[in-house]
Short mmCIF file of C-alpha atoms in Angstrom, two decimals:
data_model
loop_
_atom_site.label_atom_id
_atom_site.label_comp_id
_atom_site.label_asym_id
_atom_site.label_seq_id
_atom_site.Cartn_x
_atom_site.Cartn_y
_atom_site.Cartn_z
CA MET Q 156 9.25 -14.15 -23.98
CA THR Q 157 10.34 -11.16 -21.88
CA THR Q 158 8.89 -11.15 -18.38
CA ARG Q 159 6.80 -8.11 -17.59
CA THR Q 160 7.98 -5.93 -14.72
CA PHE Q 161 6.01 -4.04 -12.11
CA TYR Q 162 7.31 -1.56 -9.53
CA VAL Q 163 5.20 -0.16 -6.69
CA THR Q 164 6.33 2.10 -3.86
CA ALA Q 165 4.74 3.03 -0.57
CA ALA Q 166 5.42 6.34 1.12
CA ILE Q 167 8.59 6.47 3.21
CA ASP Q 168 7.55 6.73 6.86
CA TYR Q 169 8.68 9.32 9.39
CA VAL Q 170 10.34 7.60 12.34
CA ASN Q 171 9.85 10.36 14.89
CA GLY Q 172 6.76 8.46 16.04
CA ASP Q 173 5.73 4.81 16.22
CA PRO Q 174 3.92 3.05 13.35
CA HIS Q 175 0.15 3.49 13.37
CA LEU Q 176 -2.86 2.04 11.57
CA GLY Q 177 -2.53 4.51 8.70
CA HIS Q 178 0.94 3.15 7.92
CA VAL Q 179 -0.45 -0.38 7.97
CA TYR Q 180 -3.37 0.50 5.68
CA GLU Q 181 -1.10 1.97 3.02
CA LYS Q 182 1.52 -0.79 3.13
CA VAL Q 183 -1.06 -3.58 3.03
CA GLY Q 184 -2.63 -1.95 -0.04
CA CYS Q 185 0.74 -1.82 -1.77
CA ASP Q 186 1.46 -5.41 -0.82
CA VAL Q 187 -1.90 -6.52 -2.21
CA ILE Q 188 -1.19 -5.02 -5.62
CA ALA Q 189 2.38 -6.36 -5.60
CA ARG Q 190 1.14 -9.87 -4.82
CA HIS Q 191 -1.56 -9.56 -7.49
CA HIS Q 192 1.05 -8.80 -10.13
CA ARG Q 193 3.26 -11.66 -8.97
CA LEU Q 194 0.28 -13.98 -9.48
CA ARG Q 195 0.03 -12.67 -13.04
CA GLY Q 196 3.60 -13.73 -13.72
CA ASP Q 197 5.17 -10.27 -13.42
CA ASP Q 198 8.63 -9.66 -11.99
CA VAL Q 199 7.78 -7.33 -9.10
CA ARG Q 200 9.69 -4.83 -7.01
CA PHE Q 201 8.11 -3.19 -3.98
CA THR Q 202 9.84 -0.52 -1.90
CA VAL Q 203 9.03 0.62 1.62
CA GLY Q 204 11.28 2.44 4.05
CA THR Q 205 11.87 5.01 6.73
CA ASP Q 206 12.41 8.76 6.43
CA GLU Q 207 15.18 9.57 8.90
CA HIS Q 208 16.74 12.99 8.27
CA SER Q 209 13.99 15.24 9.59
CA GLN Q 210 14.51 17.85 12.28
CA SER Q 211 11.72 16.22 14.29
CA VAL Q 212 13.83 13.06 14.41
CA LEU Q 213 16.76 15.06 15.69
CA ARG Q 214 14.58 16.58 18.42
CA ALA Q 215 13.14 13.21 19.40
CA ALA Q 216 16.62 11.71 19.71
CA ARG Q 217 17.83 14.58 21.88
CA GLU Q 218 14.79 14.27 24.14
CA ARG Q 219 15.69 10.61 24.71
CA GLY Q 220 19.37 11.29 25.24
CA VAL Q 221 20.54 9.21 22.28
CA THR Q 222 22.23 10.01 18.99
CA PRO Q 223 20.01 10.43 15.94
CA GLU Q 224 21.69 7.37 14.40
CA GLU Q 225 20.73 5.26 17.42
CA PHE Q 226 17.21 6.59 17.45
CA VAL Q 227 16.48 6.01 13.75
CA THR Q 228 17.96 2.52 13.83
CA ARG Q 229 15.69 1.54 16.72
CA GLN Q 230 12.62 3.10 15.10
CA ALA Q 231 13.32 1.59 11.70
CA GLU Q 232 13.33 -1.86 13.28
CA ARG Q 233 9.91 -1.17 14.82
CA PHE Q 234 8.47 -0.40 11.41
CA ARG Q 235 10.20 -3.37 9.82
CA ALA Q 236 8.97 -5.76 12.55
CA LEU Q 237 5.36 -4.62 12.12
CA TYR Q 238 5.47 -4.94 8.35
CA ASP Q 239 7.00 -8.40 8.64
CA ALA Q 240 4.24 -9.42 11.05
CA LEU Q 241 1.69 -8.27 8.46
CA ASP Q 242 3.35 -10.32 5.72
CA ILE Q 243 4.30 -7.21 3.75
CA ALA Q 244 6.47 -8.85 1.07
CA TYR Q 245 8.61 -5.83 0.16
CA THR Q 246 11.73 -6.27 -1.94
CA ALA Q 247 13.54 -3.20 -0.58
CA PHE Q 248 13.40 -1.51 2.82
CA VAL Q 249 15.20 1.78 2.22
CA ARG Q 250 16.46 3.73 5.17
CA THR Q 251 16.99 7.23 3.88
CA SER Q 252 20.08 7.73 6.04
CA GLY Q 253 21.66 4.56 4.65
CA ASP Q 254 24.65 4.35 2.35
CA ALA Q 255 22.69 3.25 -0.74
CA ASN Q 256 20.38 6.24 -0.47
CA ARG Q 257 23.34 8.53 0.12
CA ARG Q 258 24.86 7.42 -3.17
CA SER Q 259 21.55 7.95 -4.97
CA THR Q 260 21.11 11.38 -3.41
CA GLU Q 261 24.60 12.54 -4.32
CA ARG Q 262 24.19 11.34 -7.88
CA LEU Q 263 20.80 12.94 -8.47
CA MET Q 264 21.57 16.24 -6.74
CA GLN Q 265 24.78 16.58 -8.69
CA ALA Q 266 22.94 15.83 -11.95
CA VAL Q 267 20.33 18.50 -11.25
CA TYR Q 268 23.03 20.99 -10.26
CA ASP Q 269 25.10 20.24 -13.37
CA ALA Q 270 22.01 20.77 -15.52
CA GLY Q 271 21.70 24.28 -14.11
CA PHE Q 272 18.47 23.81 -12.18
CA ILE Q 273 19.91 24.38 -8.68
CA VAL Q 274 20.96 27.94 -7.78
CA LYS Q 275 21.99 29.71 -4.58
CA GLY Q 276 19.72 32.24 -2.87
CA TRP Q 277 18.33 33.66 0.37
CA TYR Q 278 15.66 31.59 2.07
CA ARG Q 279 12.94 32.77 4.45
CA ALA Q 280 10.03 30.53 5.42
CA TRP Q 281 8.05 29.11 8.32
CA LEU Q 282 8.86 25.53 9.32
CA CYS Q 283 6.34 23.14 10.84
CA PRO Q 284 8.42 20.64 12.88
CA SER Q 285 5.69 18.01 12.62
CA CYS Q 286 5.38 17.73 8.83
CA GLU Q 287 8.86 19.04 7.96
CA ARG Q 288 7.22 21.40 5.50
CA TYR Q 289 8.01 25.05 4.95
CA TYR Q 290 5.15 27.52 4.54
CA SER Q 291 4.91 31.05 3.29
CA GLU Q 292 3.18 33.68 5.43
CA LYS Q 293 -0.03 33.44 3.39
CA GLU Q 294 -0.24 29.65 3.80
CA LEU Q 295 -0.41 29.77 7.60
CA VAL Q 296 -3.76 29.69 9.38
CA ALA Q 297 -3.85 32.12 12.30
CA GLY Q 298 -0.07 31.86 12.36
CA LEU Q 299 -0.15 28.07 12.72
CA CYS Q 300 0.65 25.11 10.47
CA PRO Q 301 -2.49 24.53 8.34
CA VAL Q 302 -2.15 20.73 8.73
CA HIS Q 303 -1.11 20.22 12.36
CA GLU Q 304 -2.42 23.50 13.81
CA ARG Q 305 0.85 23.88 15.70
CA PRO Q 306 3.24 26.82 16.06
CA VAL Q 307 5.82 27.22 13.29
CA GLU Q 308 9.43 28.37 13.36
CA LEU Q 309 10.97 31.08 11.19
CA VAL Q 310 13.96 29.93 9.13
CA GLU Q 311 16.20 32.44 7.36
CA GLU Q 312 19.48 31.54 5.70
CA ASP Q 313 21.51 31.41 2.53
CA ASN Q 314 20.99 28.08 0.73
CA TYR Q 315 20.21 26.40 -2.59
CA PHE Q 316 16.99 26.34 -4.61
CA LEU Q 317 15.50 24.06 -7.23
CA ARG Q 318 14.24 26.22 -10.08
CA LEU Q 319 10.76 24.74 -9.80
CA SER Q 320 9.22 27.64 -11.73
CA ASP Q 321 11.08 26.44 -14.86
CA PHE Q 322 8.94 23.30 -14.91
CA GLN Q 323 5.46 24.81 -14.63
CA ASP Q 324 4.51 24.31 -18.28
CA ARG Q 325 6.00 20.82 -18.45
CA LEU Q 326 4.17 19.77 -15.29
CA LEU Q 327 0.88 21.06 -16.68
CA GLU Q 328 1.51 19.13 -19.88
CA VAL Q 329 2.03 15.90 -17.93
CA ILE Q 330 -0.93 16.28 -15.58
CA GLU Q 331 -3.38 17.62 -18.18
CA GLY Q 332 -2.26 15.28 -20.95
CA HIS Q 333 -2.19 12.10 -18.85
CA PRO Q 334 -5.31 11.84 -16.66
CA ASP Q 335 -4.05 8.62 -15.07
CA PHE Q 336 -0.78 10.18 -13.93
CA LEU Q 337 -2.40 11.51 -10.74
CA VAL Q 338 -5.48 9.84 -9.26
CA PRO Q 339 -8.12 10.23 -7.97
CA GLU Q 340 -9.53 13.15 -9.92
CA THR Q 341 -10.02 15.30 -6.80
CA ARG Q 342 -6.26 15.27 -6.18
CA ARG Q 343 -5.53 15.85 -9.86
CA ASN Q 344 -7.73 18.95 -9.87
CA GLU Q 345 -6.14 20.18 -6.66
CA ILE Q 346 -2.65 19.99 -8.14
CA LEU Q 347 -3.71 21.46 -11.47
CA ASN Q 348 -5.06 24.50 -9.64
CA LEU Q 349 -1.83 24.77 -7.69
CA VAL Q 350 0.40 24.61 -10.75
CA ARG Q 351 -1.78 26.96 -12.80
CA GLY Q 352 -1.55 29.46 -9.97
CA GLY Q 353 2.22 29.69 -10.45
CA LEU Q 354 5.17 27.86 -8.90
CA GLU Q 355 7.94 29.35 -6.82
CA ASP Q 356 11.46 27.99 -6.60
CA ILE Q 357 11.93 25.68 -3.64
CA SER Q 358 14.81 25.33 -1.20
CA VAL Q 359 16.71 22.04 -1.46
CA SER Q 360 19.28 22.47 1.32
CA ARG Q 361 19.72 23.54 4.93
CA GLY Q 362 22.68 25.23 6.54
CA PHE Q 363 21.43 25.30 10.13
CA SER Q 364 21.70 21.50 10.61
CA ASP Q 365 24.28 18.78 10.05
CA TRP Q 366 21.71 15.95 10.29
CA GLY Q 367 21.52 14.96 6.63
CA PHE Q 368 23.63 14.24 3.57
CA PRO Q 369 26.04 17.04 2.59
CA LEU Q 370 25.38 18.51 -0.83
CA PRO Q 371 27.92 16.99 -3.23
CA PHE Q 372 28.70 20.44 -4.66
CA ASP Q 373 28.71 22.31 -1.31
CA PRO Q 374 29.38 20.17 1.81
CA SER Q 375 28.61 23.13 4.08
CA GLN Q 376 24.90 22.46 3.50
CA VAL Q 377 22.83 19.29 3.88
CA VAL Q 378 20.08 18.07 1.58
CA TYR Q 379 16.56 19.05 2.66
CA VAL Q 380 14.86 15.96 4.10
CA TRP Q 381 12.11 15.76 1.48
CA PHE Q 382 14.63 15.41 -1.31
CA ASP Q 383 16.49 12.37 -0.02
CA ALA Q 384 13.13 10.88 1.02
CA LEU Q 385 11.79 11.01 -2.55
CA ILE Q 386 15.07 9.78 -3.97
CA SER Q 387 14.60 6.59 -1.95
CA TYR Q 388 12.19 5.40 -4.65
CA LEU Q 389 15.13 5.33 -7.06
CA THR Q 390 17.34 3.66 -4.46
CA GLY Q 391 14.83 0.81 -4.10
CA VAL Q 392 15.61 -0.40 -7.63
CA GLY Q 393 19.33 0.23 -7.74
CA TYR Q 394 19.85 3.80 -8.88
CA ALA Q 395 23.58 4.50 -8.45
CA THR Q 396 24.25 0.89 -7.44
CA ASP Q 397 22.77 -1.46 -10.08
CA ALA Q 398 22.30 -0.04 -13.56
CA GLU Q 399 20.71 -3.22 -14.94
CA GLU Q 400 18.12 -3.42 -12.16
CA PHE Q 401 17.31 0.26 -12.48
CA GLY Q 402 16.95 -0.01 -16.24
CA ARG Q 403 14.46 -2.84 -15.88
CA PHE Q 404 12.22 -1.39 -13.18
CA TRP Q 405 12.25 2.37 -13.57
CA PRO Q 406 9.98 4.23 -14.11
CA ALA Q 407 7.83 3.10 -11.21
CA ASP Q 408 4.41 1.87 -12.21
CA VAL Q 409 2.74 3.48 -9.21
CA HIS Q 410 3.66 5.56 -6.18
CA VAL Q 411 1.10 5.11 -3.39
CA ILE Q 412 0.92 8.08 -1.01
CA GLY Q 413 -1.34 9.85 1.49
CA LYS Q 414 -3.18 12.98 0.45
CA ASP Q 415 -1.15 15.26 2.73
CA ILE Q 416 2.00 14.71 0.65
CA THR Q 417 0.44 14.99 -2.82
CA ARG Q 418 2.21 18.25 -3.60
CA PHE Q 419 5.65 16.75 -3.01
CA HIS Q 420 4.96 13.74 -5.24
CA ALA Q 421 3.00 15.42 -8.02
CA VAL Q 422 4.95 18.68 -8.32
CA MET Q 423 8.36 18.61 -6.66
CA TRP Q 424 9.26 14.99 -7.45
CA PRO Q 425 8.42 15.14 -11.18
CA ALA Q 426 10.37 18.40 -11.45
CA MET Q 427 13.40 16.81 -9.79
CA LEU Q 428 13.26 13.89 -12.19
CA MET Q 429 12.82 16.14 -15.21
CA ALA Q 430 15.79 18.23 -14.10
CA ALA Q 431 17.93 15.10 -13.82
CA GLY Q 432 16.71 13.64 -17.12
CA ILE Q 433 15.01 10.64 -15.48
CA PRO Q 434 11.61 9.33 -16.70
CA LEU Q 435 8.59 10.12 -14.54
CA PRO Q 436 6.61 7.46 -12.65
CA ARG Q 437 3.60 6.24 -14.56
CA ARG Q 438 1.08 6.96 -11.82
CA VAL Q 439 0.73 8.58 -8.41
CA HIS Q 440 -2.19 7.07 -6.48
CA VAL Q 441 -3.39 9.13 -3.53
CA HIS Q 442 -5.36 7.62 -0.67
CA GLY Q 443 -7.13 9.56 2.06
CA PHE Q 444 -6.91 9.69 5.82
CA MET Q 445 -8.26 7.06 8.16
CA THR Q 446 -10.41 8.10 11.07
CA LEU Q 447 -11.23 5.95 14.09
CA GLY Q 448 -14.90 5.75 14.95
CA GLY Q 449 -15.45 8.97 13.03
CA GLU Q 450 -12.67 10.92 14.78
CA LYS Q 451 -9.14 11.75 13.74
CA MET Q 452 -6.65 9.40 15.37
CA SER Q 453 -4.68 10.90 18.23
CA LYS Q 454 -2.61 9.16 20.89
CA THR Q 455 -2.86 12.12 23.24
CA ARG Q 456 -6.69 12.03 23.04
CA GLY Q 457 -6.80 8.24 23.38
CA ILE Q 458 -8.25 7.77 19.88
CA PHE Q 459 -5.81 5.15 18.73
CA VAL Q 460 -5.54 1.47 17.77
CA ASP Q 461 -2.19 -0.25 18.20
CA PRO Q 462 -1.71 -2.18 14.93
CA ALA Q 463 0.76 -4.62 16.50
CA ALA Q 464 -1.80 -5.50 19.19
CA LEU Q 465 -4.48 -5.92 16.51
CA VAL Q 466 -2.30 -8.38 14.60
CA ALA Q 467 -1.38 -10.25 17.79
CA GLN Q 468 -5.05 -10.69 18.72
CA PHE Q 469 -6.68 -11.40 15.35
CA GLY Q 470 -3.87 -12.42 13.00
CA SER Q 471 -2.37 -10.67 10.01
CA ASP Q 472 -4.93 -11.95 7.50
CA ALA Q 473 -7.88 -10.59 9.46
CA VAL Q 474 -6.29 -7.16 9.79
CA ARG Q 475 -5.28 -7.07 6.12
CA TYR Q 476 -8.69 -8.14 4.88
CA VAL Q 477 -10.79 -5.84 7.02
CA LEU Q 478 -8.69 -2.76 6.22
CA MET Q 479 -8.94 -3.39 2.48
CA ALA Q 480 -12.64 -4.23 2.60
CA GLU Q 481 -13.74 -1.46 4.94
CA VAL Q 482 -11.66 1.57 3.92
CA PRO Q 483 -11.71 2.72 0.24
CA PHE Q 484 -8.21 3.18 -1.16
CA ASP Q 485 -8.81 6.53 -2.84
CA ARG Q 486 -10.56 8.67 -0.21
CA ASP Q 487 -11.00 9.17 3.51
CA GLY Q 488 -12.42 6.22 5.40
CA ASP Q 489 -13.35 5.19 8.90
CA PHE Q 490 -12.15 2.27 10.98
CA SER Q 491 -13.99 0.99 14.05
CA MET Q 492 -13.70 -2.14 16.12
CA GLU Q 493 -17.44 -2.71 15.62
CA GLY Q 494 -16.90 -2.65 11.86
CA PHE Q 495 -13.86 -4.88 12.24
CA VAL Q 496 -15.74 -7.58 14.11
CA ASP Q 497 -18.78 -7.43 11.83
CA ARG Q 498 -16.73 -7.58 8.64
CA TYR Q 499 -14.56 -10.40 9.99
CA ASN Q 500 -17.58 -12.48 10.99
CA ALA Q 501 -19.56 -11.82 7.81
CA ASP Q 502 -16.85 -12.23 5.17
CA LEU Q 503 -14.16 -14.41 6.72
CA ALA Q 504 -15.88 -16.59 9.31
CA ASN Q 505 -19.38 -17.01 7.81
CA ASP Q 506 -18.58 -16.82 4.09
CA TYR Q 507 -15.10 -17.82 2.91
CA GLY Q 508 -14.03 -19.77 5.99
CA ASN Q 509 -17.37 -21.56 6.16
CA LEU Q 510 -17.29 -22.43 2.46
CA VAL Q 511 -13.80 -23.91 2.75
CA SER Q 512 -14.61 -25.89 5.88
CA ARG Q 513 -17.91 -27.37 4.76
CA THR Q 514 -16.60 -28.23 1.28
CA GLU Q 515 -13.44 -29.96 2.50
CA LYS Q 516 -15.37 -31.89 5.15
CA MET Q 517 -18.01 -33.08 2.66
CA VAL Q 518 -15.34 -34.24 0.22
CA GLN Q 519 -13.60 -36.07 3.07
CA ARG Q 520 -16.81 -37.69 4.30
CA TYR Q 521 -18.39 -38.57 0.95
CA PHE Q 522 -15.36 -39.19 -1.30
CA GLY Q 523 -12.52 -40.18 1.03
CA GLY Q 524 -10.72 -36.86 0.60
CA ARG Q 525 -10.46 -37.06 -3.20
CA VAL Q 526 -11.75 -34.76 -5.94
CA PRO Q 527 -14.91 -36.61 -7.05
CA GLU Q 528 -15.80 -37.76 -10.53
CA ARG Q 529 -18.60 -35.69 -11.96
CA GLY Q 530 -22.00 -37.25 -12.45
CA PRO Q 531 -25.24 -35.93 -13.93
CA GLU Q 532 -25.70 -32.14 -14.01
CA GLU Q 533 -28.73 -29.91 -13.61
CA PRO Q 534 -29.00 -26.24 -14.73
CA ILE Q 535 -28.29 -24.92 -11.25
CA ASP Q 536 -24.92 -26.68 -11.27
CA GLY Q 537 -23.78 -24.41 -14.10
CA GLU Q 538 -24.40 -21.21 -12.18
CA LEU Q 539 -21.17 -21.20 -10.16
CA PRO Q 540 -18.84 -21.13 -13.21
CA GLU Q 541 -21.02 -18.40 -14.70
CA VAL Q 542 -20.66 -16.30 -11.56
CA ALA Q 543 -16.91 -16.88 -11.61
CA ARG Q 544 -16.63 -15.85 -15.25
CA GLY Q 545 -18.47 -12.63 -14.45
CA ALA Q 546 -16.44 -11.90 -11.31
CA LEU Q 547 -12.99 -12.30 -12.88
CA PRO Q 548 -13.02 -9.26 -15.22
CA ASP Q 549 -14.57 -7.11 -12.50
CA TYR Q 550 -11.87 -8.22 -10.08
CA ASP Q 551 -9.04 -7.58 -12.53
CA ALA Q 552 -10.37 -4.15 -13.49
CA ALA Q 553 -10.75 -3.16 -9.84
CA MET Q 554 -7.24 -4.33 -8.99
CA GLY Q 555 -5.90 -2.34 -11.92
CA ARG Q 556 -7.28 0.87 -10.46
CA LEU Q 557 -6.37 -0.14 -6.87
CA ASP Q 558 -10.04 -0.34 -5.91
CA PHE Q 559 -9.66 -3.11 -3.38
CA THR Q 560 -13.14 -2.82 -1.92
CA ALA Q 561 -14.60 -3.49 -5.38
CA ALA Q 562 -12.20 -6.37 -6.03
CA LEU Q 563 -13.25 -8.05 -2.79
CA ALA Q 564 -16.91 -7.47 -3.60
CA ALA Q 565 -16.38 -9.43 -6.82
CA VAL Q 566 -14.90 -12.35 -4.86
CA ARG Q 567 -17.74 -12.23 -2.37
CA ARG Q 568 -20.22 -12.71 -5.21
CA LEU Q 569 -18.65 -16.07 -5.97
CA VAL Q 570 -18.26 -17.13 -2.34
CA GLY Q 571 -21.79 -16.04 -1.49
CA ARG Q 572 -23.27 -17.90 -4.46
CA ALA Q 573 -21.35 -21.03 -3.51
CA ASN Q 574 -22.68 -20.98 0.05
CA LYS Q 575 -26.20 -20.46 -1.24
CA TYR Q 576 -25.70 -23.32 -3.69
CA VAL Q 577 -24.91 -25.64 -0.77
CA GLU Q 578 -28.22 -24.80 0.87
CA GLU Q 579 -30.15 -25.11 -2.40
CA VAL Q 580 -28.84 -28.51 -3.47
CA ALA Q 581 -28.37 -30.01 0.03
CA PRO Q 582 -25.50 -32.43 -0.71
CA TRP Q 583 -26.28 -34.40 2.45
CA ARG Q 584 -29.64 -35.34 1.00
CA LEU Q 585 -28.07 -36.35 -2.30
CA HIS Q 586 -25.69 -38.55 -0.32
CA GLY Q 587 -28.52 -40.12 1.65
CA ALA Q 588 -30.38 -40.88 -1.55
CA GLY Q 589 -27.30 -42.30 -3.29
CA ASP Q 590 -27.71 -39.70 -6.04
CA PRO Q 591 -24.71 -39.75 -8.45
CA ARG Q 592 -25.11 -35.99 -8.94
CA LEU Q 593 -23.34 -35.57 -5.56
CA GLY Q 594 -19.99 -35.80 -7.33
CA THR Q 595 -20.92 -32.90 -9.61
CA VAL Q 596 -22.03 -30.73 -6.71
CA CYS Q 597 -18.94 -31.31 -4.59
CA ALA Q 598 -16.64 -30.86 -7.60
CA GLN Q 599 -18.29 -27.51 -8.35
CA LEU Q 600 -17.88 -26.41 -4.75
CA LEU Q 601 -14.19 -27.35 -4.81
CA GLU Q 602 -13.78 -25.20 -7.92
CA ALA Q 603 -15.45 -22.26 -6.20
CA VAL Q 604 -13.05 -22.70 -3.27
CA ARG Q 605 -10.07 -22.93 -5.63
CA VAL Q 606 -10.92 -19.79 -7.64
CA SER Q 607 -11.88 -17.69 -4.63
CA THR Q 608 -8.67 -18.78 -2.88
CA LEU Q 609 -6.54 -17.63 -5.81
CA LEU Q 610 -8.35 -14.29 -5.92
CA LEU Q 611 -8.08 -13.76 -2.17
CA HIS Q 612 -4.42 -14.71 -1.92
CA PRO Q 613 -3.08 -11.13 -2.28
CA PHE Q 614 -5.32 -10.10 0.63
CA ILE Q 615 -5.05 -13.05 3.05
CA PRO Q 616 -1.86 -14.87 2.04
CA ARG Q 617 -1.47 -17.07 5.11
CA SER Q 618 -4.95 -18.58 5.07
CA THR Q 619 -5.10 -19.01 1.32
CA ALA Q 620 -1.72 -20.76 1.33
CA ARG Q 621 -3.20 -23.31 3.73
CA VAL Q 622 -6.24 -23.86 1.52
CA ALA Q 623 -4.11 -24.07 -1.64
CA ALA Q 624 -2.03 -26.76 0.07
CA ASP Q 625 -5.24 -28.66 0.93
CA LEU Q 626 -6.20 -28.60 -2.75
CA GLY Q 627 -2.73 -29.17 -4.18
CA VAL Q 628 -2.93 -25.80 -5.99
CA ALA Q 629 0.13 -23.71 -6.89
CA LEU Q 630 0.40 -20.08 -5.76
CA GLU Q 631 3.23 -18.91 -7.96
CA GLY Q 632 3.79 -17.99 -11.58
CA ASP Q 633 1.08 -16.71 -13.92
CA LEU Q 634 -2.21 -17.92 -12.47
CA ALA Q 635 -4.43 -16.28 -15.09
CA PRO Q 636 -4.89 -19.59 -17.01
CA ALA Q 637 -5.74 -21.39 -13.76
CA LEU Q 638 -8.32 -18.75 -12.90
CA ALA Q 639 -9.94 -19.01 -16.32
CA ALA Q 640 -10.11 -22.82 -16.16
CA TRP Q 641 -13.22 -24.53 -14.78
CA PRO Q 642 -12.70 -27.27 -13.79
CA GLY Q 643 -9.10 -26.84 -12.75
CA LEU Q 644 -8.83 -29.79 -10.35
CA GLU Q 645 -8.33 -33.32 -11.63
CA ALA Q 646 -10.66 -36.05 -10.42
CA GLY Q 647 -8.94 -38.26 -7.88
CA GLY Q 648 -6.64 -35.56 -6.56
CA ALA Q 649 -6.16 -35.42 -2.81
CA VAL Q 650 -8.11 -32.86 -0.78
CA GLY Q 651 -7.04 -32.11 2.77
CA VAL Q 652 -9.13 -30.89 5.68
CA GLY Q 653 -7.54 -28.01 7.52
CA GLU Q 654 -8.36 -26.38 10.83
CA ILE Q 655 -11.02 -23.66 10.94
CA LEU Q 656 -9.50 -20.62 9.24
CA PHE Q 657 -11.47 -17.87 10.94
CA PRO Q 658 -13.23 -18.81 14.18
CA ARG Q 659 -16.28 -16.64 14.66
CA LEU Q 660 -15.80 -13.75 17.09
CA ASP Q 661 -18.19 -13.12 19.94
CA ARG Q 662 -19.10 -9.50 19.25
CA GLY Q 663 -19.82 -8.51 22.82
CA GLN Q 664 -16.77 -10.14 24.35
CA THR Q 665 -14.46 -8.86 21.63
CA LEU Q 666 -15.66 -5.27 21.87
CA ASP Q 667 -15.64 -5.30 25.66
CA GLY Q 668 -12.02 -6.39 25.57
CA ALA Q 669 -10.97 -3.87 22.91
#
């Protein structure tokens, strides 16, 4: 049987600044869906990377007295180190200034040029140095960039244009005819209005800078930064370097991006691919912005959380879980340390961590650390598998639409019912009375731990790996049959007792120290 493939990409990050919580939120979400597909037996590719050819990078390097190559190398390592600390299991980290991306860029730009969709012309536009985007006069707000509210710079020169206007009807056909191509619906409607309003040809090169890849058909100009940034998605699966790999994994199953770059991914990128004769990605999923305590994050205003410090203090699993549980993945959301502590204590310390700890300890105490034989059963003992059977389809459907808050809510239903079941049946009393039903109760609790651990693994991979090891459960291959099975643990199997997974946080002390 042919193994299914799945390819997810995260946005390529500007390196003119340091990584922030928004970067972490997006990459964790991509990693969650990549891990989910691996646990369904899919062959997965997952691309992240750094966007290095912008003029803001050039300015930042000059301000520090280093070459742009030195600056981007140092910054790329900062991003890579943070993602590694967060257990982001990417398969490709594409640096847009790297040789592999250069080969991809040359190949695609030449293909588009040969197809007749790149022409020379005079360019006049206003550049925002912060977002590397060019605006027309009418798009400015009081003469400033509409996104960053900063002064813009006039650029006028002779360069090359992608004939974007040629693709207006084809883009409408894709977006109107395939509702899942661009989600959520608010972003789809936004882009439909943009395309219906008419598209203008867009500049693809710059003559005023040498920081970038030279055009293969005119080395006097370099490729506009947004073009080699988008092409990195092709580079991540071997375009121009590995035809077999590229043939297996392209088109991408989903591009995950922030809402501020929707236009590039839903208009310019599909047009580039169409011009080159390359299939379009199957979906573009747009998430919103993250605020901090209700305010837009800003280092200069002191509204900022250092993600590396957060991981160092609380661990990668805690950061991953809280971000996915607290901030919806398709709209704007707010992060606060108060919410972090409360969510951590409620879901990780009190619920999942508590369920694992109390179950393993009872099995150790009452059954010598072995999965017990089942005894008599009462109606209440059948409720946990029923809850699990109801949670699984809800979880899978939510993961399919990248609704991580809903997926975690489905898991919490099972974990919450299991903890309530402990209080209702009071295993300690069954033990004191010598009741043979104790084996049934503890076996059911072990199953609830096993299933919830498998479902939580994409979110908290370190902790769930420890619990899986305690239970002797595999975390690789297609786990769908294991999730559907109840019971899935054999009587007599060894059960370990691990350390407390998530020690409860003292709210006052934690917030005072934040």
